[in-house]
Coordinates of C-alpha atoms in Angstrom, one line a residue:
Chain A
X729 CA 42.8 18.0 -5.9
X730 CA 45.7 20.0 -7.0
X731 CA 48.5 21.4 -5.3
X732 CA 49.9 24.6 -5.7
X733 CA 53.7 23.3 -5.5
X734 CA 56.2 25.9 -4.4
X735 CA 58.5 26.0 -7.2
X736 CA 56.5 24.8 -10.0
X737 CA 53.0 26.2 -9.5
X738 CA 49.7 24.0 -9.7
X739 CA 50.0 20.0 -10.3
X740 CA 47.7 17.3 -10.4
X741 CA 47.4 15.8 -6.9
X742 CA 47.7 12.7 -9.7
X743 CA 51.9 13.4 -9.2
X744 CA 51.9 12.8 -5.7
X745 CA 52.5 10.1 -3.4
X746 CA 51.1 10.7 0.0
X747 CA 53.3 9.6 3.3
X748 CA 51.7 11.0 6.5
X749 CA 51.9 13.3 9.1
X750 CA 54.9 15.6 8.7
X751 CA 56.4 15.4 12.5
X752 CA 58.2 12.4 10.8
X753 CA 60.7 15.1 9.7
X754 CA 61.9 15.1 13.2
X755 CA 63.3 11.8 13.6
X756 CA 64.4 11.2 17.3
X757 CA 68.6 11.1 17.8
X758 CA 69.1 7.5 18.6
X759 CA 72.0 8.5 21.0
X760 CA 69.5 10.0 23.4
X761 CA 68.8 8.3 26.6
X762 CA 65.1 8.0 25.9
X763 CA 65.9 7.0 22.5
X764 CA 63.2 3.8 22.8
X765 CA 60.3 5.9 24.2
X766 CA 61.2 8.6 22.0
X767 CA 61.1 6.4 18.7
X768 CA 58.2 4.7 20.0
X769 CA 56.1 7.5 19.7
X770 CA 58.1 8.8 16.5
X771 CA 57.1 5.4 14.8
X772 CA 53.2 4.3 16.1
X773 CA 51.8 7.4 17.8
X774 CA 50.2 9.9 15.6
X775 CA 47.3 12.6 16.0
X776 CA 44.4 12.2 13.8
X777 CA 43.1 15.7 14.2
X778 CA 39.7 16.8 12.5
X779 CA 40.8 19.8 10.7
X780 CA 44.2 21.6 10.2
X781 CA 46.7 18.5 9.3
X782 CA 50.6 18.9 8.0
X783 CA 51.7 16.2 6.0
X784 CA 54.5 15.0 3.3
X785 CA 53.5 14.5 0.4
X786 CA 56.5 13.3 -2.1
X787 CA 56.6 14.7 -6.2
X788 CA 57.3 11.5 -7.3
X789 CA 55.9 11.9 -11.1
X790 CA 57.5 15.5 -11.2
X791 CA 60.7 17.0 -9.8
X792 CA 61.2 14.4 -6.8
X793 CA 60.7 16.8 -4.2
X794 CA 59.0 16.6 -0.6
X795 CA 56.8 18.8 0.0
X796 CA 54.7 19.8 3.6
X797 CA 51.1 20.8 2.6
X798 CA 48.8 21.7 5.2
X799 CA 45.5 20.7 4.6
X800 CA 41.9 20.4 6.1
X801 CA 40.8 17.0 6.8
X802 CA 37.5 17.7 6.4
X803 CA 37.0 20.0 3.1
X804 CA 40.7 18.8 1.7
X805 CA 41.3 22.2 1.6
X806 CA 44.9 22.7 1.3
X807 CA 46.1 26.5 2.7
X808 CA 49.7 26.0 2.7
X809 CA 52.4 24.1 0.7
X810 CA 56.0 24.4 1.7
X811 CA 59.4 22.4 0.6
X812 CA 60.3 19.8 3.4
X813 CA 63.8 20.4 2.2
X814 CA 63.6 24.1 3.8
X815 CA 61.8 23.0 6.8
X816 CA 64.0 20.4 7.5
X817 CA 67.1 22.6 7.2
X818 CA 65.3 25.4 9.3
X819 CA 65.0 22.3 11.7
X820 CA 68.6 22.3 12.2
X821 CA 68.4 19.1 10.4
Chain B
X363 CA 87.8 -12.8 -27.7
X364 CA 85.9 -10.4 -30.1
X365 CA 86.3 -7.0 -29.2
X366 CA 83.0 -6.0 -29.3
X367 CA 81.6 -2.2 -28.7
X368 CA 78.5 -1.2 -27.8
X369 CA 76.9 1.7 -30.1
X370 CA 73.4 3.3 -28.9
X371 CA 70.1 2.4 -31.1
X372 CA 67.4 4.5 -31.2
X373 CA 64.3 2.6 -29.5
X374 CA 61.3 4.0 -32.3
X375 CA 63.5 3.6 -34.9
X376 CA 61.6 4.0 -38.0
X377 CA 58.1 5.2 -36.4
X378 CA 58.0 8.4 -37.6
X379 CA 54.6 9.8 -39.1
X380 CA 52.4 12.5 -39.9
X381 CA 48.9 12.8 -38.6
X382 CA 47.6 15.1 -41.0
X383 CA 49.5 18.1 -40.8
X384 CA 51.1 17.3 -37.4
X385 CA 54.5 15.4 -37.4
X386 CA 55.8 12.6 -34.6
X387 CA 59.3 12.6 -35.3
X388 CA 61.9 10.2 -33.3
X389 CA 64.4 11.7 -32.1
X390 CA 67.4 9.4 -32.5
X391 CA 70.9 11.5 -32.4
X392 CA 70.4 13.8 -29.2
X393 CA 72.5 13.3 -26.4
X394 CA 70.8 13.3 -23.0
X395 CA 73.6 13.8 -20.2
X396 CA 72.4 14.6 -16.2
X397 CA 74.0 16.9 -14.5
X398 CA 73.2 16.5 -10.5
X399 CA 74.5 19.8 -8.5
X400 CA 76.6 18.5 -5.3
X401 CA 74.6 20.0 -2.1
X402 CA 75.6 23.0 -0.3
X403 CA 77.7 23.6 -3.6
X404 CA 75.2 25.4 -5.7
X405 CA 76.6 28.6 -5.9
X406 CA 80.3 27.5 -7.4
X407 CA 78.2 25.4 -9.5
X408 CA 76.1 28.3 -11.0
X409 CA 79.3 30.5 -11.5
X410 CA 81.1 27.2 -13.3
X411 CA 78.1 26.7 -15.5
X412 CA 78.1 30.5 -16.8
X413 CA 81.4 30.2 -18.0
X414 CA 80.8 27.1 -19.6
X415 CA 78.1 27.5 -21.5
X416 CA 76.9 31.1 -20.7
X417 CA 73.1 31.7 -19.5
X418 CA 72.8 31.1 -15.6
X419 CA 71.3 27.2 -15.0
X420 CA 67.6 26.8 -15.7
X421 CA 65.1 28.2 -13.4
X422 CA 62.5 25.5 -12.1
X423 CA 60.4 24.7 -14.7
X424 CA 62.4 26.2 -17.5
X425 CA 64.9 25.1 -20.1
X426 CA 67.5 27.5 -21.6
X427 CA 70.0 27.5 -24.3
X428 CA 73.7 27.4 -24.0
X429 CA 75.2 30.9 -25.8
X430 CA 76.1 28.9 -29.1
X431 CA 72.2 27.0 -28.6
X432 CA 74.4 23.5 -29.2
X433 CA 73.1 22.5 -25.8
X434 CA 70.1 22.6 -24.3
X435 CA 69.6 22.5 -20.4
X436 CA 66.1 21.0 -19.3
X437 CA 65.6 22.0 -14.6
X438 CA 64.5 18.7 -13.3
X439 CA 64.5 19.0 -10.0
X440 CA 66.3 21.0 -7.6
X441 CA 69.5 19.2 -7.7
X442 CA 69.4 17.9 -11.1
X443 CA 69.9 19.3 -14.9
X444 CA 69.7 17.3 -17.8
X445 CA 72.1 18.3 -21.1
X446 CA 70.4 17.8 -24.5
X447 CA 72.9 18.3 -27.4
X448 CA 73.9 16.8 -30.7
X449 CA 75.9 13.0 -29.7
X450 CA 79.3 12.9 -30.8
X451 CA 80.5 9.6 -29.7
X452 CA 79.9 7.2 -27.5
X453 CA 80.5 9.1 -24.7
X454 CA 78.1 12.1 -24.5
X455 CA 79.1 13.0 -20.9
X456 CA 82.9 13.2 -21.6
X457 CA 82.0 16.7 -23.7
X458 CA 79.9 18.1 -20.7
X459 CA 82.9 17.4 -18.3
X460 CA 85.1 19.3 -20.7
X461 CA 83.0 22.3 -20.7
X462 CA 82.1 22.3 -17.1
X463 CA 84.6 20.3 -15.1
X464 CA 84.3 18.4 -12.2
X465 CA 81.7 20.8 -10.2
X466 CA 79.0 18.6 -10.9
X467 CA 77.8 14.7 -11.3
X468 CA 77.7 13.9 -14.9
X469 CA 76.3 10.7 -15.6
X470 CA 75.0 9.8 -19.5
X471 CA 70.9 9.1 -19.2
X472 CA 70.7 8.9 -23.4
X473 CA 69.7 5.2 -23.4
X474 CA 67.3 5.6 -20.3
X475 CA 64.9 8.2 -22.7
X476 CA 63.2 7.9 -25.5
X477 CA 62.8 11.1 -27.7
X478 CA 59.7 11.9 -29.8
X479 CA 59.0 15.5 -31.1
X480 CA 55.7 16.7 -32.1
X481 CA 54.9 19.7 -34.1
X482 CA 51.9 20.6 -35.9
X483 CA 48.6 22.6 -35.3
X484 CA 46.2 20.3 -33.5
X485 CA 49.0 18.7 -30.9
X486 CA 47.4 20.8 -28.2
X487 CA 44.0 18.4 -28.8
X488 CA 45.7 15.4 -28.6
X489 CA 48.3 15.8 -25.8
X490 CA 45.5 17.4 -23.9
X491 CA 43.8 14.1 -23.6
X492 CA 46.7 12.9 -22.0
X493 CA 48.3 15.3 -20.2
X494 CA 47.5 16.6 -17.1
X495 CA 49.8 20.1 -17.1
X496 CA 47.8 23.0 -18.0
X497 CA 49.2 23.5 -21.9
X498 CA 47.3 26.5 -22.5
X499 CA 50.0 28.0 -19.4
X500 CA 52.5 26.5 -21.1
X501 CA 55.0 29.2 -23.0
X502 CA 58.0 28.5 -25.2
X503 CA 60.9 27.5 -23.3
X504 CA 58.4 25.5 -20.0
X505 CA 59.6 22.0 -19.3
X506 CA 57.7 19.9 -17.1
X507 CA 58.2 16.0 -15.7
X508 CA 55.1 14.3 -15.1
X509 CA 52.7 11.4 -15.9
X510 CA 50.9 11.0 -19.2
X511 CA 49.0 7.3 -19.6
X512 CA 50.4 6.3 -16.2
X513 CA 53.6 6.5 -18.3
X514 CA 56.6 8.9 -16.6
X515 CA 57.2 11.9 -19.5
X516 CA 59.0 15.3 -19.4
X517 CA 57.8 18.2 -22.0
X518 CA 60.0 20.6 -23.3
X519 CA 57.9 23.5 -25.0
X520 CA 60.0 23.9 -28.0
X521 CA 58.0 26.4 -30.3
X522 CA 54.8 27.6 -30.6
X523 CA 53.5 24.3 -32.6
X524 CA 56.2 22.3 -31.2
X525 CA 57.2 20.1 -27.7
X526 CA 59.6 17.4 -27.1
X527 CA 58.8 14.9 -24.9
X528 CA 61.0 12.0 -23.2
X529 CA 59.6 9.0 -21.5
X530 CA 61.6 6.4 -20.1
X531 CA 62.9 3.8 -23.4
X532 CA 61.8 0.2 -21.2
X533 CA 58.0 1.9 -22.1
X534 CA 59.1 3.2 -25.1
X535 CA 56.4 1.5 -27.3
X536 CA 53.2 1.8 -24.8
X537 CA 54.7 5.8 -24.8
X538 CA 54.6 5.9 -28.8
X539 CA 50.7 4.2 -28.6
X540 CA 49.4 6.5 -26.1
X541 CA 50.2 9.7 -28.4
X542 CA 49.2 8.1 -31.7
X543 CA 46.0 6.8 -30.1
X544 CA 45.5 10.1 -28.6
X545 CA 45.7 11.5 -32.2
X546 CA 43.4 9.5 -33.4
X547 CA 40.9 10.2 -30.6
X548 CA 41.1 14.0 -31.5
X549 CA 40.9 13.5 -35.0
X550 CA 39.9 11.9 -38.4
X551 CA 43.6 10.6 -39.7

């Protein structure tokens, strides 16, 4: 599989390290009042969708960054690759 | 109490070879100092680098020479640059931080890297075996960081029959082995 990284073009899917679905960019705020249900569901609850699926994937034998590709589950296509660092900051994060 | 100091030893000393026409030299006097670019602080650091050494920093995947070429500046990552240059002392990143300041991070990686340059007509065939990166997409002046053998390794495309190519020293050796044994897979030396 290879992955047409943002900044550095195609690259082995080899260099990656796979972590899971990307809502884990949006950590819950622990100050909130539902903090426990809220990181409940942050931590064990996660869609397993037959399709469409975002999900981090980390450059570790390249240039160390994070990256959100969003790929079919069921022909590992992968349409879109974007750098979690922007979509974090985009986040407000 | 002896005084004793520390002086930096190359980790291939002595393994240099030809494989036929193609040359594995090790690279034993080149400085390797990192330069990490303090966040939300990129754009002071870009205009401090300029009028330190000249060029703007590297693009991704690029290298670029200083204006004098005595340094050579290797994009690692987003936030990172690594310094190649001639070593001087035992202090490598003391003559960054004259040149540049304080804007950025210096720390000295020399003794984390080893150094082996190839150069010769047929290292495309054996670094092909081994390489995943697309070399034929590969100009003069591309650096790349990625896995060769399972082994962590960054190219540098030097010339057009030449790379450099570091790989952390604690695999040092198993590096060295993977390139002469992909030589010999590729060809009759």
């Amino acid at each position: 599989m290879i992955i047409e990284h943002p900044l550095l073009g195609p690259r082995d899917a080899a260099e990656f390290v796979y972590l899971g679905d990307a809502s884990l960019i949006a950590r819950p705020d622990w100050e909130n009042p539902d903090a426990g249900k809220e990181f409940f569901e942050y931590l064990y609850l996660r869609d397993n969708p037959e399709g469409m699926h975002r999900e981090l994937w980390y450059h570790e034998q390249g240039d160390r960054s994070w990256l959100v590709v969003t790929r079919n589950t069921l022909t590992h296509e992968i349409l879109n690759v974007e750098l979690a660092r922007q979509i974090a900051l985009a986040m407000g994060r | 109490m002896a005084d004793y100091q520390l002086e930096p030893f190359p980790f291939l000393w002595g393994k240099e070879r030809y494989f036929g026409d193609n040359y594995l030299d090790i690279v034993s006097t080149q400085a390797i100092v990192s330069i990490a670019i303090p966040r939300d602080n990129e754009d002071v650091f870009a205009s401090d680098f300029t009028n330190a050494f000249g060029p703007c920093p590297p693009e991704p995947g690029h290298s670029v020479f200083s204006q004098n070429r005595d340094f050579l500046f290797l994009w690692m990552s987003p936030d990172q640059i690594f310094a190649l240059f001639e070593r001087d002392g035992l202090y490598p990143e003391l003559t960054v931080q004259e040149k540049l300041g304080n804007t950025g991070y210096i720390t000295d990686q020399t003794d984390n890297w080893c150094q082996i340059r190839l150069s010769g007509p047929d290292i495309f065939q054996a670094m092909e075996r081994i390489c995943p990166l697309d070399l034929n997409n590969f100009p003069v002046g591309k650096c790349a960081r990625t896995v060769m053998e399972h082994l962590s390794s960054v190219l540098v495309r030097e010339s057009e029959e030449g790379f450099l190519l570091l790989s952390p020293s604690s695999s040092a050796q198993s590096f060295l082995e993977a390139i002469e044994q992909s030589f010999f897979n590729t060809g009759d030396y």
